[in-house]
C-alpha positions as a printed NumPy array, in Angstrom:
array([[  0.   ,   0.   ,   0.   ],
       [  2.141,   2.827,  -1.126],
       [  1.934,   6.345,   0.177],
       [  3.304,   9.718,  -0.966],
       [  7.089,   9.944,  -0.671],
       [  8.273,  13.713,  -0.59 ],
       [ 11.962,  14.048,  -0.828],
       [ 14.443,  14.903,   1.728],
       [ 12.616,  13.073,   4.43 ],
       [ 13.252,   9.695,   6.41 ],
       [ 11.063,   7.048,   5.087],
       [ 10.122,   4.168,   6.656],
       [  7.974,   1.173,   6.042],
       [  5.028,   0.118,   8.681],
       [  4.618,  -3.34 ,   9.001],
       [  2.164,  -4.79 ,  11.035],
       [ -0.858,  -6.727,  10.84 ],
       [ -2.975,  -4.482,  12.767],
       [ -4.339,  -1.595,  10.865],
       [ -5.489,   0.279,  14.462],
       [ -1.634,  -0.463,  14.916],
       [  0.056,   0.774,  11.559],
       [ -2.226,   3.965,  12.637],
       [ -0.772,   4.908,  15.598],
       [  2.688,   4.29 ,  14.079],
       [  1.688,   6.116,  10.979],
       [  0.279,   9.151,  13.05 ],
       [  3.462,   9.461,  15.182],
       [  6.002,   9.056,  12.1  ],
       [  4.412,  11.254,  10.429],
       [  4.353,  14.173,  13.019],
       [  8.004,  14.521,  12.755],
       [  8.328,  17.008,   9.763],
       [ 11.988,  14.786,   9.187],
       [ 10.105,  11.854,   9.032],
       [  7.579,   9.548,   6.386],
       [  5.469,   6.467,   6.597],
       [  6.332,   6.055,   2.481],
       [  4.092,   2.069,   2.815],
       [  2.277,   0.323,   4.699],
       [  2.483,  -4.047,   4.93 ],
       [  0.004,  -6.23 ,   6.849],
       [  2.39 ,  -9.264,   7.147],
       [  5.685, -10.394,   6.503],
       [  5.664, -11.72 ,   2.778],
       [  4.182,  -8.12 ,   2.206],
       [  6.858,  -6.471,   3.785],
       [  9.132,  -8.725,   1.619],
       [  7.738,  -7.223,  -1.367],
       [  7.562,  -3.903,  -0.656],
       [ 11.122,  -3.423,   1.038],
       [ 12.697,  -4.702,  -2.671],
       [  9.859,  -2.273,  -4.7  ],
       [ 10.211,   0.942,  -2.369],
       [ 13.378,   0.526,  -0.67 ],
       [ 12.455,   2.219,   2.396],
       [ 15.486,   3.944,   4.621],
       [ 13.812,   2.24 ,   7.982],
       [ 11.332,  -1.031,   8.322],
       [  9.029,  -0.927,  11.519],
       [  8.772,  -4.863,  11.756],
       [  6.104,  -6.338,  13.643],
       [  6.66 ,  -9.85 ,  15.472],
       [  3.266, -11.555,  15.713],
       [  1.748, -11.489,  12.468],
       [ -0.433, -14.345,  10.004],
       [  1.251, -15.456,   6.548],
       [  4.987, -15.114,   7.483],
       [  6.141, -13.06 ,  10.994],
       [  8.471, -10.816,  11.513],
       [ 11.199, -13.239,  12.227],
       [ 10.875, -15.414,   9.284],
       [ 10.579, -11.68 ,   7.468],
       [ 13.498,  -9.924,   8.599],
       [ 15.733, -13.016,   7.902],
       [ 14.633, -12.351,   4.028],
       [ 15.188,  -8.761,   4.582],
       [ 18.988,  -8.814,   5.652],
       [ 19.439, -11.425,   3.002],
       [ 17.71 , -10.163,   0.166],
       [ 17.317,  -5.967,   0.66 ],
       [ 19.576,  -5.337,   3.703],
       [ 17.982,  -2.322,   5.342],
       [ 17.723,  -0.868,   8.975],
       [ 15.069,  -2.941,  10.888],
       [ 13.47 ,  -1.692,  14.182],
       [ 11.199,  -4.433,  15.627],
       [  8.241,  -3.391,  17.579],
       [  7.833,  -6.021,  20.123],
       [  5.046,  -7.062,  22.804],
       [  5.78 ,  -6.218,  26.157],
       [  5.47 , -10.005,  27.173],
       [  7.581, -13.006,  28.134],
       [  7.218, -14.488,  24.225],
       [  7.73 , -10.696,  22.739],
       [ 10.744, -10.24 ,  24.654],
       [ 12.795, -13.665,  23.745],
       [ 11.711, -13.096,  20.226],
       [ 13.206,  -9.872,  20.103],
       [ 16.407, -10.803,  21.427],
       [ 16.542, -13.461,  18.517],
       [ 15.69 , -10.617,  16.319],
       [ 18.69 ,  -8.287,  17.242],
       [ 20.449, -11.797,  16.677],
       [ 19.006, -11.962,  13.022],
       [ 20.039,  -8.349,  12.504],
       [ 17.794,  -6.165,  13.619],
       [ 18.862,  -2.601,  14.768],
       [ 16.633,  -1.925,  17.9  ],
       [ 13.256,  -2.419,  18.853],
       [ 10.592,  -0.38 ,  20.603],
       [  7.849,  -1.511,  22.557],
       [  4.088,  -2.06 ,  21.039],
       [  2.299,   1.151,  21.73 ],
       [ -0.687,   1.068,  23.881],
       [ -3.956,   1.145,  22.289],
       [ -5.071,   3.798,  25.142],
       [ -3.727,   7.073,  25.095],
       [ -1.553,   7.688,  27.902],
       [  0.07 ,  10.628,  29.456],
       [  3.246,   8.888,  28.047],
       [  2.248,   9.446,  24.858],
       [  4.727,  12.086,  23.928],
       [  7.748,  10.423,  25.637],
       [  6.885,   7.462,  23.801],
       [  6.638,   9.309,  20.544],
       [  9.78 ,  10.912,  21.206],
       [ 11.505,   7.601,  21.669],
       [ 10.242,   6.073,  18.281],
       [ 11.134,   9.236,  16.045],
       [ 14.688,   8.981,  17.641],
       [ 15.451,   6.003,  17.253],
       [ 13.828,   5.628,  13.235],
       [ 16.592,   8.873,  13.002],
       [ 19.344,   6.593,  14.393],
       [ 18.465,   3.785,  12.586],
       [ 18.281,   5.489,   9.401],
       [ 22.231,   6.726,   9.871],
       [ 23.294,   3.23 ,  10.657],
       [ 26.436,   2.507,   7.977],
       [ 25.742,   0.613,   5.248],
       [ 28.124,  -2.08 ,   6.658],
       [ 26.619,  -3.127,   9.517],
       [ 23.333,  -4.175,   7.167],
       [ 25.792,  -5.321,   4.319],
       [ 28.16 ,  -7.541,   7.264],
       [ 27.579, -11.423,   7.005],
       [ 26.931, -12.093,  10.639],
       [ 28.725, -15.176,  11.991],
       [ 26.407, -17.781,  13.848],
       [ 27.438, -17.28 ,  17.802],
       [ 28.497, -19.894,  19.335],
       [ 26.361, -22.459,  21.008],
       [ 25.114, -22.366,  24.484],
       [ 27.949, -22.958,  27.148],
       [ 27.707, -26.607,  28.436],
       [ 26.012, -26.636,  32.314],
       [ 28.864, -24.326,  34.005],
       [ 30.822, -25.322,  37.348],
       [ 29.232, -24.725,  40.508],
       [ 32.189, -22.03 ,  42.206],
       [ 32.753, -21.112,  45.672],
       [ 30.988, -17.395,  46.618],
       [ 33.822, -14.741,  46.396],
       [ 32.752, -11.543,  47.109],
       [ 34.813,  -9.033,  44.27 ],
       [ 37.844,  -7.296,  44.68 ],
       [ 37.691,  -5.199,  41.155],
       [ 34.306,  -4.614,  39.011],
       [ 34.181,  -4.193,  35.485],
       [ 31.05 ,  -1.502,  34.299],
       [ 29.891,  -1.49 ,  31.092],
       [ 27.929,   0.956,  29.418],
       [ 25.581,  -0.08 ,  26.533],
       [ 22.699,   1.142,  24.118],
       [ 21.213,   0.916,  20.696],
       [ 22.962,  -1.58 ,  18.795],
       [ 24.596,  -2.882,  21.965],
       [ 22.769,  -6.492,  22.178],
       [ 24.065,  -7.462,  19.126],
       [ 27.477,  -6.735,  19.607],
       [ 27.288,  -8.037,  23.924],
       [ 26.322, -11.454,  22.481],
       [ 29.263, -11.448,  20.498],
       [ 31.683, -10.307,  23.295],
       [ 30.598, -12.074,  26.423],
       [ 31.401, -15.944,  24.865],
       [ 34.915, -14.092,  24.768],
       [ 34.982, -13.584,  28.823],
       [ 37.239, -16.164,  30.643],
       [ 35.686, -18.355,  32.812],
       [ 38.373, -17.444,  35.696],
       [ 37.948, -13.797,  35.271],
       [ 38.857, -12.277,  38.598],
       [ 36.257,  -9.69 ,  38.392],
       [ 32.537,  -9.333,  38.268],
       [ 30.877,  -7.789,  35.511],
       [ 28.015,  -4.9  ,  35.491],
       [ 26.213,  -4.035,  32.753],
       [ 23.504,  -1.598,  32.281],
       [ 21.837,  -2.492,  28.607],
       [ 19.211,   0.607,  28.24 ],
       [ 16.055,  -1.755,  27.66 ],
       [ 12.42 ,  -1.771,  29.288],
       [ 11.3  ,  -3.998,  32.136],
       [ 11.197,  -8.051,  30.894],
       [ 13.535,  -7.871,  28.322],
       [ 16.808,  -7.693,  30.713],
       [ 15.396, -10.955,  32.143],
       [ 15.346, -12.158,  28.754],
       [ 18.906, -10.395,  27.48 ],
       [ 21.019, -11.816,  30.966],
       [ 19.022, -15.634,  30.087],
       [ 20.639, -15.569,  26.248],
       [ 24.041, -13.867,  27.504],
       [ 24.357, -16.579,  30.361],
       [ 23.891, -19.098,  27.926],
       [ 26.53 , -18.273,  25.665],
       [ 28.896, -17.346,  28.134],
       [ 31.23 , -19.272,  30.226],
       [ 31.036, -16.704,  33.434],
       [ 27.282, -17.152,  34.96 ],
       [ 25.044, -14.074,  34.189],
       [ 21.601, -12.99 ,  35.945],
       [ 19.412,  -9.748,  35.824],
       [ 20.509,  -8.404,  38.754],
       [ 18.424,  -8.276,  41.949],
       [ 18.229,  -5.403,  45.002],
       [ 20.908,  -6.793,  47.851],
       [ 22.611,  -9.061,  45.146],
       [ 25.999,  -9.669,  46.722],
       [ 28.884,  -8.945,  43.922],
       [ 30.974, -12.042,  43.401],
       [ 33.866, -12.387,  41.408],
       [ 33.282, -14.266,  38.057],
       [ 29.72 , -13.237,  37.843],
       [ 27.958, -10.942,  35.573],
       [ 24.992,  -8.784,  36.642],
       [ 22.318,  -7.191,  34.629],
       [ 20.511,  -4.262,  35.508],
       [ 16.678,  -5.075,  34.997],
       [ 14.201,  -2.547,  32.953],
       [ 12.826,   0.69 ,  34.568],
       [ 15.23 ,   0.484,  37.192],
       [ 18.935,   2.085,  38.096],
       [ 21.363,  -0.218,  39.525],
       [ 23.921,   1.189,  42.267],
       [ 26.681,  -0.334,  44.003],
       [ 27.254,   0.164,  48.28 ],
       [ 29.175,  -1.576,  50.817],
       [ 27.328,  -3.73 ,  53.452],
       [ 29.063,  -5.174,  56.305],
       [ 32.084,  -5.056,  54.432],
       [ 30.81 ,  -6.735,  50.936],
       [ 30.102,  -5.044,  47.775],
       [ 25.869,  -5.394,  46.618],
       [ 23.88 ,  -3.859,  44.156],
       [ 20.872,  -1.727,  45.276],
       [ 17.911,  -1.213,  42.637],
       [ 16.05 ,   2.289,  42.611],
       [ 13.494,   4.203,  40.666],
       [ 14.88 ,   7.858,  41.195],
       [ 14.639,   9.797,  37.96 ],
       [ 15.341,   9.122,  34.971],
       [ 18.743,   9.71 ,  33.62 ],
       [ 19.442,  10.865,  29.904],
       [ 15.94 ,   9.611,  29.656],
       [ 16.554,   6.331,  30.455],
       [ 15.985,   4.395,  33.621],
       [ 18.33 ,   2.318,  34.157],
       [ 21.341,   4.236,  33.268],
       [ 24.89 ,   3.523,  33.156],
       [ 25.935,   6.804,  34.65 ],
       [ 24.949,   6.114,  38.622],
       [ 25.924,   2.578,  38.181],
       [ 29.885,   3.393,  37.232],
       [ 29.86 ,   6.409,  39.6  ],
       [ 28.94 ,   4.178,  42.681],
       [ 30.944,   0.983,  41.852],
       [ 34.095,   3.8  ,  41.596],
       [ 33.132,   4.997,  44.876],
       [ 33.403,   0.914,  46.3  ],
       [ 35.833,  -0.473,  43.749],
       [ 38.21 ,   2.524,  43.263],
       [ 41.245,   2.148,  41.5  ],
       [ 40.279,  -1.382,  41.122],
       [ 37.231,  -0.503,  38.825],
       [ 37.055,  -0.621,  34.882],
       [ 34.858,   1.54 ,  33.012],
       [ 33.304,   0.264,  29.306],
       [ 31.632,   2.467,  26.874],
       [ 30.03 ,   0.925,  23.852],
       [ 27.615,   1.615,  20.659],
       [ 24.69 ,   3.441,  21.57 ],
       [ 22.875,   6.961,  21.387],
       [ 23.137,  10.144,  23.522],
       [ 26.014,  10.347,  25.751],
       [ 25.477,   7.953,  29.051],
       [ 28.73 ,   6.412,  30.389],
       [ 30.445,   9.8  ,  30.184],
       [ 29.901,  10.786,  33.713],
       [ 30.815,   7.059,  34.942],
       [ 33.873,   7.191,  32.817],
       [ 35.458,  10.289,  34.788],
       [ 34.557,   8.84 ,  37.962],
       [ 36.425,   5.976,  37.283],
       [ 39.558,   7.938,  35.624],
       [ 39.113,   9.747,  39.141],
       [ 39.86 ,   7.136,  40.966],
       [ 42.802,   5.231,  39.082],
       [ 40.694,   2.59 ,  37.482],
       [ 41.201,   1.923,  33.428],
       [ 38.956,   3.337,  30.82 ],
       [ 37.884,   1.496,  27.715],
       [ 35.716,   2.656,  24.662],
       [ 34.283,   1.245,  21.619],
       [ 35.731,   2.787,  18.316],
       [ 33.656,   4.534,  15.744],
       [ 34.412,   1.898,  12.937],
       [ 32.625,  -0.806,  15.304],
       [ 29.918,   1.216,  17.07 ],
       [ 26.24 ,   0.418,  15.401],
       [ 25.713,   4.078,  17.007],
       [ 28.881,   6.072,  17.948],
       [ 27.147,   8.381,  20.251],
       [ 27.759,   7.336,  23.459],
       [ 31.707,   6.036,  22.966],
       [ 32.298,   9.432,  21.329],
       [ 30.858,  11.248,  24.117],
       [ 32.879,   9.313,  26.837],
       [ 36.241,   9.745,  24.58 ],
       [ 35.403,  13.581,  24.698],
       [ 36.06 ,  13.85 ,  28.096],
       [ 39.453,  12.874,  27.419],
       [ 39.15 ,  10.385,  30.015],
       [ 39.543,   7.202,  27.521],
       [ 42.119,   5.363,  28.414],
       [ 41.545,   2.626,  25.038],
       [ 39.714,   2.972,  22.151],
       [ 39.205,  -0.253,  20.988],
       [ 37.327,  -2.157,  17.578],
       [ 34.572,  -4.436,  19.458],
       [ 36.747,  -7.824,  18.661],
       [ 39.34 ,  -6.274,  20.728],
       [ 36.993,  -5.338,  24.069],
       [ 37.116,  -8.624,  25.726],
       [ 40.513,  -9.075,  25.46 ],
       [ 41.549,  -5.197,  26.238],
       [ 39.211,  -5.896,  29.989],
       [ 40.821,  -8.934,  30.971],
       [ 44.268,  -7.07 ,  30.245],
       [ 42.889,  -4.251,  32.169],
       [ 41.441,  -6.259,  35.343],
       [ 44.839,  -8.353,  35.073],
       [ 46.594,  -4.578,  35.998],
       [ 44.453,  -3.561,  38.343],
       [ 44.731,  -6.551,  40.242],
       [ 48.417,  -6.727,  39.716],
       [ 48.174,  -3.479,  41.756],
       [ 48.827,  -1.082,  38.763],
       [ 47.255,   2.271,  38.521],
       [ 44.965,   3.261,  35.152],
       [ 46.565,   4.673,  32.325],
       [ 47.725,   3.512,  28.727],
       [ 50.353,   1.403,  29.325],
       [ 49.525,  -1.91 ,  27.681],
       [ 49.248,  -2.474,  23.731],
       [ 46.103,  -4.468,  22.251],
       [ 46.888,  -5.596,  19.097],
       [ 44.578,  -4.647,  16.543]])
């Protein structure tokens, strides 16, 4: 179902089965004077057809839908017509796992199903969508055009370890575009690794449960959403869960995480920012800071809080970031310590943590070959 197509504008493809659905989406794209809902499909072998005949800059991609879904479609999509793909996912159990599959399968980010009630949220959540159809429509053309490699298969059952509560803590900062390339890094972790591991991924509530299942599968280190008192143990990875920051505090004498809903941060709840400030605060020197692909500028803060203290300082390079926002903000500070291609993170933290717990301070004074 074609629509007009003026030039100079962002134009996207709707697909979803539900024309109350395609609606909404088409009322909200098209209130942004940068953006255009150029078609309109009602299932996925549409969407097939009209991707290759209109060759939209952005596909909204629907999961659930009769003929062929939005999995089966989007496979066809990065194969046949490579294009920027933003899912728009359930807020359920089932919507969640199959949009982790989809960022898997190629897919640039997702946003959640709008409600069919208008909320007071309405704006905030039309904010979010326009943004991140922009984004997606500045992706390069070589993260569509790059033949993803299958990842590796789940992890056999791991080894049951003694509790050790962490000396040094390893923050990561992460956004759009960050699932795909986390699934790809965290198989790379050592199972030894004499750190533990927090990551804020900016996502809603149910989807982190979903996210730390697939990571823990893949990886070798165990990996959970992360709960409020969670002790911090070395060797463990902890994820914070949707609509919620994650902090890190000393009680009687052990590192834990503590969960809040203060503000949001950036716009996002949880954010990276109060998670690497307060695990510098408890980890100190001993703390490394990871920014990777994603929009706006969270991380920066946490960054300079851990430069602050002596800890090591590690960012994802522009030629690797899906979205180079929030790397190029924390290298701005001129806090970075290593800017690194995304095959070279893994390796470039277990060098770091190796330092730190060697007793040396932050700084560049290790080589990662590239």
């Amino acid at each position: 179902m074609p629509l007009s197509s003026p030039s100079r504008k962002i134009r996207v493809l709707v697909v979803d089965d539900s024309a109350f659905m395609r609606k909404i989406l088409r009322d909200i794209i098209n209130s942004d004077p940068e953006l255009e809902v150029c078609c309109e499909a009602r299932d996925g072998i549409e969407a097939i057809s009209l991707a290759k005949l209109h060759r939209p800059d952005v596909v909204t991609l629907d999961i659930e839908m009769p003929k062929m879904n939005g999995l089966d479609a989007l496979r066809v999509i990065m194969k046949q017509t490579p294009l920027p793909v933003i899912m728009v996912s359930a807020l359920t159990q089932e919507g969640a796992e199959a949009t982790i599959k989809a960022l898997e399968y190629g897919a640039i980010d997702f946003i959640p199903k709008p409600s069919s009630s208008i909320s007071i949220n309405m704006k905030e959540m039309r904010d979010e969508i326009t943004a991140k159809i922009k984004e997606a429509a500045r992706v390069p053309r070589r993260f569509l055009e790059l033949r993803r490699t299958r990842l590796l298969r789940a992890q056999k059952i791991k080894t049951r370890k003694p509790s050790v509560p962490a000396k040094t803590v390893v923050a990561i900062a992460s956004s759009t575009g960050g699932p795909q390339s986390l699934l790809r890094i965290f198989p790379k972790f050592p199972e030894n690794l004499k750190a533990a591991i927090l990551l804020v991924q900016h996502m809603p509530p149910g989807f982190t449960k979903s996210f730390a299942k697939r990571l823990d599968g893949l990886s070798k280190i165990e990996v959970k959403e992360a709960e409020d008192g969670d002790p911090i143990e070395e060797g463990k990875a902890y994820v914070a869960p949707g609509d919620y920051h994650m902090e890190v505090q000393m009680r009687a004498g052990k590192p834990v995480i503590t969960l809040n809903k203060k503000p949001k941060i950036h716009g996002v709840r949880p954010a990276a920012d109060p998670m690497m400030i307060t695990a510098a605060e408890v980890f100190g020197r001993r703390t490394v800071g990871i920014v990777m692909t994603g929009m706006g500028k969270d991380g920066a803060q946490g960054i300079v809080a851990i430069k602050k203290k002596g800890g090591i300082t590690i960012a994802q390079d522009r030629e690797t970031s899906i979205i180079f926002g929030m790397p190029k903000a924390a290298i701005e500070t001129g806090m970075v310590d290593h800017v690194v291609p995304l095959d070279k993170i893994a390796e470039t933290m277990v060098m770091a943590v190796n330092k730190v717990n060697r007793g040396g301070a932050g700084g560049r004074s290790f080589a990662v070959s590239r």
